[in-house]
GROMACS .gro file of C-alpha atoms in nm:
model
  362
    1UNK     CA    1   2.485  13.396   7.014
    2UNK     CA    2   2.804  13.509   6.801
    3UNK     CA    3   2.974  13.629   7.149
    4UNK     CA    4   2.912  13.287   7.303
    5UNK     CA    5   3.024  13.118   7.024
    6UNK     CA    6   3.324  13.359   7.014
    7UNK     CA    7   3.385  13.274   7.413
    8UNK     CA    8   3.353  12.902   7.361
    9UNK     CA    9   3.621  12.926   7.061
   10UNK     CA   10   3.839  13.120   7.293
   11UNK     CA   11   3.804  12.875   7.557
   12UNK     CA   12   3.881  12.580   7.309
   13UNK     CA   13   4.200  12.740   7.251
   14UNK     CA   14   4.315  12.899   7.585
   15UNK     CA   15   4.258  12.582   7.803
   16UNK     CA   16   4.518  12.394   7.589
   17UNK     CA   17   4.734  12.674   7.571
   18UNK     CA   18   4.728  12.712   7.937
   19UNK     CA   19   4.804  12.350   8.000
   20UNK     CA   20   5.068  12.357   7.726
   21UNK     CA   21   5.241  12.637   7.935
   22UNK     CA   22   5.218  12.458   8.283
   23UNK     CA   23   5.375  12.142   8.119
   24UNK     CA   24   5.640  12.377   7.974
   25UNK     CA   25   5.695  12.575   8.310
   26UNK     CA   26   5.702  12.244   8.501
   27UNK     CA   27   5.965  12.100   8.255
   28UNK     CA   28   6.165  12.376   8.305
   29UNK     CA   29   6.135  12.384   8.678
   30UNK     CA   30   6.188  11.998   8.720
   31UNK     CA   31   6.577  11.988   8.714
   32UNK     CA   32   6.543  12.261   9.005
   33UNK     CA   33   6.322  12.064   9.204
   34UNK     CA   34   6.508  11.758   9.168
   35UNK     CA   35   6.793  11.940   9.238
   36UNK     CA   36   6.682  12.036   9.564
   37UNK     CA   37   6.565  11.686   9.650
   38UNK     CA   38   6.894  11.579   9.613
   39UNK     CA   39   7.052  11.834   9.807
   40UNK     CA   40   6.827  11.816  10.058
   41UNK     CA   41   6.905  11.437  10.101
   42UNK     CA   42   7.256  11.490  10.114
   43UNK     CA   43   7.230  11.738  10.359
   44UNK     CA   44   7.036  11.529  10.593
   45UNK     CA   45   7.327  11.258  10.619
   46UNK     CA   46   7.453  11.272  10.973
   47UNK     CA   47   7.797  11.321  10.997
   48UNK     CA   48   7.840  11.443  10.661
   49UNK     CA   49   7.781  11.709  10.416
   50UNK     CA   50   7.747  11.697  10.030
   51UNK     CA   51   7.575  11.884   9.740
   52UNK     CA   52   7.543  11.840   9.345
   53UNK     CA   53   7.639  12.107   9.104
   54UNK     CA   54   7.365  12.057   8.848
   55UNK     CA   55   7.092  11.817   8.744
   56UNK     CA   56   6.966  11.724   8.378
   57UNK     CA   57   6.636  11.558   8.304
   58UNK     CA   58   6.550  11.335   7.996
   59UNK     CA   59   6.167  11.265   8.012
   60UNK     CA   60   6.205  11.071   7.682
   61UNK     CA   61   6.471  10.840   7.828
   62UNK     CA   62   6.298  10.820   8.166
   63UNK     CA   63   6.635  10.926   8.310
   64UNK     CA   64   6.812  11.205   8.507
   65UNK     CA   65   7.179  11.282   8.524
   66UNK     CA   66   7.355  11.387   8.845
   67UNK     CA   67   7.628  11.625   8.756
   68UNK     CA   68   7.927  11.656   9.017
   69UNK     CA   69   7.827  11.499   9.335
   70UNK     CA   70   8.038  11.517   9.643
   71UNK     CA   71   8.022  11.381   9.995
   72UNK     CA   72   8.246  11.425  10.280
   73UNK     CA   73   8.272  11.455  10.687
   74UNK     CA   74   8.163  11.712  10.855
   75UNK     CA   75   8.456  11.721  11.106
   76UNK     CA   76   8.691  11.616  10.828
   77UNK     CA   77   9.062  11.743  10.904
   78UNK     CA   78   9.127  11.768  10.523
   79UNK     CA   79   8.915  11.889  10.242
   80UNK     CA   80   8.976  11.600  10.014
   81UNK     CA   81   8.606  11.488   9.938
   82UNK     CA   82   8.512  11.099  10.053
   83UNK     CA   83   8.327  11.059   9.765
   84UNK     CA   84   8.304  11.257   9.432
   85UNK     CA   85   8.139  11.142   9.139
   86UNK     CA   86   8.159  11.325   8.798
   87UNK     CA   87   7.834  11.233   8.632
   88UNK     CA   88   7.583  10.990   8.720
   89UNK     CA   89   7.291  10.880   8.493
   90UNK     CA   90   6.972  10.704   8.658
   91UNK     CA   91   6.738  10.558   8.420
   92UNK     CA   92   6.461  10.312   8.366
   93UNK     CA   93   6.602   9.978   8.248
   94UNK     CA   94   6.393   9.933   7.916
   95UNK     CA   95   6.464   9.592   7.879
   96UNK     CA   96   6.354   9.487   8.193
   97UNK     CA   97   6.036   9.671   8.124
   98UNK     CA   98   5.959   9.479   7.874
   99UNK     CA   99   5.980   9.186   8.097
  100UNK     CA  100   5.714   9.338   8.331
  101UNK     CA  101   5.963   9.486   8.594
  102UNK     CA  102   6.027   9.834   8.665
  103UNK     CA  103   6.395   9.866   8.730
  104UNK     CA  104   6.676  10.125   8.681
  105UNK     CA  105   7.014  10.105   8.555
  106UNK     CA  106   7.283  10.338   8.665
  107UNK     CA  107   7.607  10.482   8.467
  108UNK     CA  108   7.879  10.645   8.683
  109UNK     CA  109   8.158  10.824   8.493
  110UNK     CA  110   8.462  10.904   8.728
  111UNK     CA  111   8.380  10.816   9.046
  112UNK     CA  112   8.620  10.867   9.314
  113UNK     CA  113   8.602  10.716   9.664
  114UNK     CA  114   8.898  10.833   9.925
  115UNK     CA  115   8.928  10.709  10.254
  116UNK     CA  116   9.154  10.942  10.420
  117UNK     CA  117   9.243  10.766  10.745
  118UNK     CA  118   9.251  11.072  10.974
  119UNK     CA  119   8.905  11.216  10.846
  120UNK     CA  120   8.738  10.823  10.882
  121UNK     CA  121   8.873  10.748  11.223
  122UNK     CA  122   8.556  10.783  11.413
  123UNK     CA  123   8.326  10.652  11.153
  124UNK     CA  124   8.108  10.393  11.308
  125UNK     CA  125   7.842  10.167  11.156
  126UNK     CA  126   7.545  10.384  11.185
  127UNK     CA  127   7.728  10.679  10.989
  128UNK     CA  128   7.801  10.419  10.734
  129UNK     CA  129   7.450  10.296  10.702
  130UNK     CA  130   7.318  10.659  10.699
  131UNK     CA  131   7.523  10.758  10.394
  132UNK     CA  132   7.473  10.450  10.194
  133UNK     CA  133   7.106  10.452  10.225
  134UNK     CA  134   7.099  10.827  10.136
  135UNK     CA  135   7.242  10.720   9.800
  136UNK     CA  136   7.021  10.438   9.733
  137UNK     CA  137   6.754  10.721   9.807
  138UNK     CA  138   6.836  10.905   9.517
  139UNK     CA  139   6.733  10.640   9.302
  140UNK     CA  140   6.359  10.610   9.289
  141UNK     CA  141   6.350  10.259   9.178
  142UNK     CA  142   6.522   9.955   9.247
  143UNK     CA  143   6.873   9.968   9.107
  144UNK     CA  144   6.888   9.615   8.863
  145UNK     CA  145   7.216   9.749   8.647
  146UNK     CA  146   7.532   9.923   8.760
  147UNK     CA  147   7.841  10.027   8.521
  148UNK     CA  148   8.149  10.229   8.638
  149UNK     CA  149   8.387  10.340   8.456
  150UNK     CA  150   8.728  10.540   8.486
  151UNK     CA  151   8.697  10.535   8.873
  152UNK     CA  152   8.918  10.564   9.111
  153UNK     CA  153   8.956  10.421   9.521
  154UNK     CA  154   9.231  10.506   9.724
  155UNK     CA  155   9.347  10.454  10.078
  156UNK     CA  156   9.523  10.780  10.223
  157UNK     CA  157   9.714  10.850  10.542
  158UNK     CA  158   9.781  11.229  10.548
  159UNK     CA  159   9.998  11.236  10.871
  160UNK     CA  160  10.258  10.981  10.786
  161UNK     CA  161  10.586  11.090  10.667
  162UNK     CA  162  10.567  11.060  10.356
  163UNK     CA  163  10.207  11.041  10.306
  164UNK     CA  164  10.078  10.708  10.214
  165UNK     CA  165   9.847  10.670   9.894
  166UNK     CA  166   9.752  10.302   9.834
  167UNK     CA  167   9.498  10.336   9.513
  168UNK     CA  168   9.340  10.189   9.207
  169UNK     CA  169   9.266  10.375   8.912
  170UNK     CA  170   9.099  10.323   8.554
  171UNK     CA  171   8.826  10.101   8.792
  172UNK     CA  172   8.587   9.952   8.535
  173UNK     CA  173   8.323   9.752   8.689
  174UNK     CA  174   7.942   9.606   8.562
  175UNK     CA  175   7.687   9.448   8.761
  176UNK     CA  176   7.384   9.307   8.613
  177UNK     CA  177   7.074   9.145   8.683
  178UNK     CA  178   7.096   9.285   9.046
  179UNK     CA  179   6.710   9.262   9.136
  180UNK     CA  180   6.676   8.903   8.964
  181UNK     CA  181   6.463   9.003   8.676
  182UNK     CA  182   6.600   8.696   8.437
  183UNK     CA  183   6.736   8.353   8.570
  184UNK     CA  184   6.499   8.342   8.851
  185UNK     CA  185   6.585   8.003   8.900
  186UNK     CA  186   6.945   8.017   8.989
  187UNK     CA  187   7.102   8.062   9.349
  188UNK     CA  188   7.323   8.329   9.205
  189UNK     CA  189   7.139   8.537   8.918
  190UNK     CA  190   7.349   8.838   8.957
  191UNK     CA  191   7.695   8.879   8.752
  192UNK     CA  192   7.977   9.142   8.885
  193UNK     CA  193   8.305   9.184   8.644
  194UNK     CA  194   8.560   9.447   8.731
  195UNK     CA  195   8.910   9.567   8.609
  196UNK     CA  196   9.139   9.821   8.759
  197UNK     CA  197   9.499   9.925   8.782
  198UNK     CA  198   9.688   9.944   9.120
  199UNK     CA  199   9.953  10.172   9.257
  200UNK     CA  200  10.290  10.015   9.093
  201UNK     CA  201  10.092   9.907   8.778
  202UNK     CA  202   9.941   9.612   8.899
  203UNK     CA  203   9.657   9.448   8.695
  204UNK     CA  204   9.358   9.378   8.912
  205UNK     CA  205   9.066   9.167   8.812
  206UNK     CA  206   8.719   9.079   8.985
  207UNK     CA  207   8.470   8.828   8.841
  208UNK     CA  208   8.188   8.652   9.021
  209UNK     CA  209   7.815   8.575   9.072
  210UNK     CA  210   7.574   8.735   9.373
  211UNK     CA  211   7.223   8.737   9.478
  212UNK     CA  212   7.150   9.058   9.641
  213UNK     CA  213   6.795   9.037   9.695
  214UNK     CA  214   6.877   8.854  10.006
  215UNK     CA  215   6.951   9.051  10.351
  216UNK     CA  216   7.251   8.896  10.358
  217UNK     CA  217   7.411   8.848   9.990
  218UNK     CA  218   7.528   8.522   9.846
  219UNK     CA  219   7.763   8.546   9.633
  220UNK     CA  220   8.078   8.354   9.470
  221UNK     CA  221   8.352   8.617   9.385
  222UNK     CA  222   8.713   8.571   9.276
  223UNK     CA  223   8.968   8.851   9.275
  224UNK     CA  224   9.317   8.891   9.164
  225UNK     CA  225   9.600   9.170   9.165
  226UNK     CA  226   9.916   9.037   8.989
  227UNK     CA  227  10.263   9.201   8.903
  228UNK     CA  228  10.244   9.529   9.135
  229UNK     CA  229  10.577   9.676   9.180
  230UNK     CA  230  10.627   9.624   9.558
  231UNK     CA  231  10.848   9.945   9.540
  232UNK     CA  232  10.560  10.158   9.484
  233UNK     CA  233  10.416  10.074   9.850
  234UNK     CA  234  10.773  10.154  10.026
  235UNK     CA  235  10.586  10.455  10.213
  236UNK     CA  236  10.328  10.202  10.366
  237UNK     CA  237  10.572   9.940  10.468
  238UNK     CA  238  10.829  10.169  10.552
  239UNK     CA  239  10.580  10.336  10.792
  240UNK     CA  240  10.426  10.016  10.930
  241UNK     CA  241  10.726   9.782  10.928
  242UNK     CA  242  11.032   9.978  10.893
  243UNK     CA  243  11.133   9.818  10.569
  244UNK     CA  244  11.200   9.953  10.191
  245UNK     CA  245  11.200   9.688   9.843
  246UNK     CA  246  11.449   9.826   9.583
  247UNK     CA  247  11.249   9.562   9.376
  248UNK     CA  248  10.991   9.276   9.333
  249UNK     CA  249  10.638   9.179   9.248
  250UNK     CA  250  10.344   9.163   9.472
  251UNK     CA  251  10.029   8.985   9.385
  252UNK     CA  252   9.719   8.891   9.599
  253UNK     CA  253   9.487   8.607   9.535
  254UNK     CA  254   9.142   8.581   9.687
  255UNK     CA  255   8.818   8.373   9.664
  256UNK     CA  256   8.515   8.441   9.861
  257UNK     CA  257   8.208   8.259   9.891
  258UNK     CA  258   7.899   8.364  10.093
  259UNK     CA  259   7.564   8.110  10.170
  260UNK     CA  260   7.347   8.220  10.423
  261UNK     CA  261   7.536   8.470  10.587
  262UNK     CA  262   7.819   8.208  10.613
  263UNK     CA  263   8.174   8.289  10.467
  264UNK     CA  264   8.433   8.054  10.324
  265UNK     CA  265   8.733   8.174  10.138
  266UNK     CA  266   9.108   8.301  10.164
  267UNK     CA  267   9.329   8.551  10.084
  268UNK     CA  268   9.680   8.418   9.914
  269UNK     CA  269   9.947   8.723   9.938
  270UNK     CA  270  10.265   8.631   9.714
  271UNK     CA  271  10.590   8.837   9.672
  272UNK     CA  272  10.830   8.756   9.402
  273UNK     CA  273  11.173   8.856   9.318
  274UNK     CA  274  11.183   9.094   9.607
  275UNK     CA  275  11.528   9.258   9.700
  276UNK     CA  276  11.538   9.483  10.044
  277UNK     CA  277  11.673   9.799  10.022
  278UNK     CA  278  12.046   9.843  10.179
  279UNK     CA  279  12.112  10.167  10.361
  280UNK     CA  280  12.279  10.319  10.626
  281UNK     CA  281  12.027  10.329  10.911
  282UNK     CA  282  12.025  10.364  11.270
  283UNK     CA  283  12.163  10.036  11.485
  284UNK     CA  284  11.820   9.887  11.538
  285UNK     CA  285  11.640  10.014  11.193
  286UNK     CA  286  11.918   9.795  11.053
  287UNK     CA  287  11.886   9.518  11.268
  288UNK     CA  288  11.518   9.506  11.197
  289UNK     CA  289  11.559   9.487  10.855
  290UNK     CA  290  11.807   9.250  10.875
  291UNK     CA  291  11.548   9.022  11.097
  292UNK     CA  292  11.308   9.056  10.814
  293UNK     CA  293  11.552   8.960  10.570
  294UNK     CA  294  11.665   8.658  10.759
  295UNK     CA  295  11.301   8.529  10.770
  296UNK     CA  296  11.223   8.632  10.407
  297UNK     CA  297  11.532   8.398  10.330
  298UNK     CA  298  11.451   8.110  10.545
  299UNK     CA  299  11.067   8.129  10.447
  300UNK     CA  300  11.082   8.186  10.068
  301UNK     CA  301  11.080   7.918   9.803
  302UNK     CA  302  11.400   7.939   9.665
  303UNK     CA  303  11.274   7.746   9.364
  304UNK     CA  304  11.087   8.016   9.195
  305UNK     CA  305  11.193   8.290   9.475
  306UNK     CA  306  10.836   8.359   9.643
  307UNK     CA  307  10.738   8.473   9.974
  308UNK     CA  308  10.375   8.369  10.034
  309UNK     CA  309  10.086   8.257  10.267
  310UNK     CA  310   9.742   8.162  10.231
  311UNK     CA  311   9.510   8.314  10.498
  312UNK     CA  312   9.172   8.105  10.530
  313UNK     CA  313   8.866   8.313  10.606
  314UNK     CA  314   8.543   8.114  10.762
  315UNK     CA  315   8.259   8.187  10.990
  316UNK     CA  316   7.947   8.412  11.052
  317UNK     CA  317   7.986   8.735  10.834
  318UNK     CA  318   7.938   8.952  11.205
  319UNK     CA  319   8.251   8.731  11.329
  320UNK     CA  320   8.446   8.655  11.048
  321UNK     CA  321   8.847   8.533  11.163
  322UNK     CA  322   9.125   8.476  10.966
  323UNK     CA  323   9.318   8.173  11.118
  324UNK     CA  324   9.655   8.232  11.255
  325UNK     CA  325   9.780   7.895  11.303
  326UNK     CA  326   9.701   7.809  10.913
  327UNK     CA  327   9.832   8.096  10.783
  328UNK     CA  328  10.178   8.058  10.936
  329UNK     CA  329  10.179   7.675  10.856
  330UNK     CA  330  10.117   7.796  10.494
  331UNK     CA  331  10.424   8.014  10.508
  332UNK     CA  332  10.630   7.746  10.599
  333UNK     CA  333  10.450   7.521  10.339
  334UNK     CA  334  10.539   7.761  10.077
  335UNK     CA  335  10.912   7.778  10.161
  336UNK     CA  336  11.018   7.401  10.226
  337UNK     CA  337  10.733   7.212  10.068
  338UNK     CA  338  10.541   7.353   9.757
  339UNK     CA  339  10.570   7.697   9.638
  340UNK     CA  340  10.224   7.852   9.560
  341UNK     CA  341  10.133   7.900   9.210
  342UNK     CA  342  10.079   8.281   9.087
  343UNK     CA  343   9.686   8.189   9.035
  344UNK     CA  344   9.336   8.179   9.165
  345UNK     CA  345   9.333   7.831   9.334
  346UNK     CA  346   8.961   7.738   9.205
  347UNK     CA  347   8.930   7.569   9.547
  348UNK     CA  348   8.634   7.776   9.677
  349UNK     CA  349   8.268   7.764   9.577
  350UNK     CA  350   7.951   7.897   9.656
  351UNK     CA  351   7.859   7.506   9.734
  352UNK     CA  352   8.150   7.478   9.996
  353UNK     CA  353   7.977   7.752  10.173
  354UNK     CA  354   7.642   7.610  10.184
  355UNK     CA  355   7.792   7.301  10.283
  356UNK     CA  356   7.934   7.482  10.595
  357UNK     CA  357   7.607   7.599  10.666
  358UNK     CA  358   7.438   7.266  10.675
  359UNK     CA  359   7.729   7.147  10.895
  360UNK     CA  360   7.639   7.427  11.138
  361UNK     CA  361   7.271   7.347  11.171
  362UNK     CA  362   7.348   6.984  11.241
   0.00000   0.00000   0.00000
């Protein structure tokens, strides 16, 4: 009888101890299991290869942190990572949980997106969908909030002489209510806001509202890049147009509205107080710079020393067209009639896109 009591007594402590050991072992192995899963997802993307350095798990927060993720094309001629993220924190959004919704929030530290022209020339839509879907698969539940700090994006053409590097740095971005947890009655329930510094020390601001739940997202977004030193893009303008700027400010203003897959908007580039570099070139190079300088003089607004145009964008998202004739007309309008102001025009709204959709249906 005493031996049976001792057996049951030992069993009473042994089973909980075994369970505790199993749970601790699972907790210790969990980062390895998740890391293997993440690396398998990245390895299975057609045309790409990628990996993560480490995974940290926080069960109390309901989160896991990805350390040093990178992704690149298999046949890339360069060793520059296509995507590289120093740290990605993926966690349950507790505020939404209290509203009965299970969604996640993502915080990215120092993400870098570098588009190397030579590496990406053969990229097709299927490959793009493959890697974007794969990155989405790393998040077990729908993303409701996204925050980016200290980001960088760049377009690089290595074979150009000198190398072209058009970049944005110090990118911050915040997008909220992406899964429409609150404000369900609104057409555009999600907000997005971002800032960055461009090459030439220009200041970029992006702001708008969206509805990402739809297959083709609805949105109403404005974008402004102001006071960028145009001489900073001389490598680009010299390579593609054969001109160099001594000084001047480059600005871009844009508004885009999308409703039911129909886009309406504009892009307004503006060049202010610009001067071309005068140098001893070959005859045809000098002739080209003189030609550009002549039209810059004729088409610019001399009152505020700006050269600008406004390029309308309108149509189905699969067939968006920039209208050439209105763009040319706006160049002359800026030069002779009315100089464009260095501001967002606020003349494109979500309602404009909705009206365009209705007119198409009639």
